[in-house]
Amino acid sequence: MTDLTEITVIGGDKTGLIANVTTLLFERGINVEDLDQAVRDGIFRMTLHADTSEMVCTEETLRDALSDLGDELGVDVQVRFPSDRETKQIAVLTTKESHCLEALFEAWTNDELGADISVVIGNRDSLEPLASQYDVPFHDIGDEKGSPDEDELLELLERYDVDLIVLARYMRILGPNVVFRYEDRIINIHPSLLPAFPGAAAYRQAKEEGVRIAGVTAHYVTTDLDQGPIITQRAFDVPDDASVEEIKELGQPLEADALLEAVQLHLDGAVSVHRGRTSVRQDADESDYQLGMTKQAREANPDRPVDGLGDALADAPEMEDGDDEPADDARDEAAPDPSDD
């Protein structure tokens, strides 16, 4: 499959934006393969994927042309060519919980990511010592209440030339101005088996609802809270007498595991998103990844009974009267011979 160039347009909702961009591309021999648009809170977003392999200009010329068009229309235009970078850059967003950030750092230092963690950004400064331990820049963008400055966040993401944003238990909702710019490039970990228990206090919700099985979900972030395309999930049993804190302790290792797996799937280019659902690409080996339960858990599940027996019986030919009696010759063969006595 041809690698596609991604073009993102963000700004105020104006007439003719799509036509202006697509016309510019057509004039340079660029074929548009996919286009998606949305408006949220007055912010327009268009994400376009195009085949630039036979374009009649250089990459730099196209960047400049799209940038000039963006200035003319009053919108921000971002261009990402397949050849832009061999090693992708990750920004990790955090609040106070360290377990997911620790798992990402360990995988990075063990060369298991195939990408660099270039910056950690928090709405609290709680995890700055952990980032310093790995010699990674840390930026606190929260005020005294932990409310983040998203303009500062966007400036940092641009400064560090970020390819992927990982929310490692970042306890704030990202606004459309951020989400639209990094669509399908923001991964979050949520402590429930979505779509059950979205939003805050998911483990408490699981306790209150009395579930026997709880879990965690790594998913792409959209402007709809905890409703983005699901990448990986993990599940665990909830003991009858478990407290919320004990449930949390059971879930945290799985949060780190599912988040790390989702990040690796994304960085390997093994997962794609279409119409709100993820799938493993045809050229990727699904057995290399744990999307849901372990192989042992799947094998422990029973494989029968399943629907079908009722239909089979309904389709069987009906017996006529007397068909349930054995044939005369059969009775003769089965009856004992008095002479045997």
XYZ file of N, CA and C in Angstrom, residues 2-7 21-35 48-56 62:
93
model
N 0.533 2.237 -0.809
C 1.306 3.468 -0.897
C 1.181 4.255 0.388
N 2.310 4.721 0.942
C 2.260 5.585 2.104
C 1.675 6.927 1.695
N 0.769 7.421 2.515
C 0.054 8.649 2.180
C 0.555 9.819 3.008
N 0.461 11.007 2.423
C 0.767 12.246 3.113
C -0.492 12.734 3.822
N -0.335 13.151 5.075
C -1.477 13.642 5.853
C -1.442 15.162 5.919
N -2.550 15.772 5.566
C -2.682 17.228 5.609
C -3.844 17.556 6.540
N -8.184 23.881 -0.797
C -7.078 22.950 -0.537
C -7.020 21.868 -1.612
N -8.146 21.267 -1.916
C -8.148 20.175 -2.901
C -7.763 20.675 -4.294
N -8.144 21.905 -4.638
C -7.750 22.474 -5.930
C -6.241 22.649 -6.007
N -5.646 23.157 -4.924
C -4.186 23.325 -4.887
C -3.495 21.980 -5.099
N -4.012 20.932 -4.469
C -3.394 19.621 -4.612
C -3.562 19.079 -6.024
N -4.755 19.225 -6.592
C -5.022 18.741 -7.943
C -4.082 19.388 -8.959
N -3.844 20.677 -8.791
C -2.980 21.395 -9.730
C -1.534 20.913 -9.669
N -1.160 20.225 -8.606
C 0.211 19.732 -8.454
C 0.301 18.211 -8.643
N -0.724 17.644 -9.231
C -0.692 16.217 -9.554
C -0.825 15.308 -8.358
N -1.535 15.766 -7.341
C -1.683 14.997 -6.100
C -3.093 14.430 -6.026
N -3.174 13.144 -5.762
C -4.468 12.467 -5.719
C -4.952 12.330 -4.278
N -6.159 12.845 -4.000
C -6.744 12.744 -2.666
C -7.365 11.357 -2.493
N -6.898 10.633 -1.477
C -7.388 9.276 -1.217
C -8.502 9.248 -0.185
N -8.461 10.159 0.774
C -9.442 10.146 1.861
C -9.538 11.543 2.447
N -10.761 11.932 2.834
C -10.968 13.264 3.401
C -12.061 13.177 4.455
N -6.923 15.167 5.648
C -6.892 14.698 4.266
C -5.671 13.819 4.071
N -5.861 12.673 3.439
C -4.739 11.787 3.099
C -4.605 11.749 1.573
N -3.402 11.974 1.108
C -3.178 12.103 -0.337
C -1.941 11.329 -0.770
N -1.997 10.862 -2.011
C -0.854 10.187 -2.631
C 0.003 11.239 -3.319
N 1.161 11.516 -2.728
C 2.058 12.534 -3.282
C 3.235 11.909 -4.032
N 3.161 10.617 -4.312
C 4.291 9.922 -4.934
C 4.572 10.420 -6.345
N 3.565 10.981 -7.044
C 3.763 11.451 -8.416
C 3.483 12.950 -8.556
N 3.609 13.697 -7.467
C 3.338 15.131 -7.536
C 4.418 15.839 -8.348
N 4.040 16.948 -8.959
C 4.941 17.673 -9.868
C 5.609 18.843 -9.156
N 5.485 22.194 -1.764
C 4.101 21.943 -1.350
C 3.841 22.492 0.048
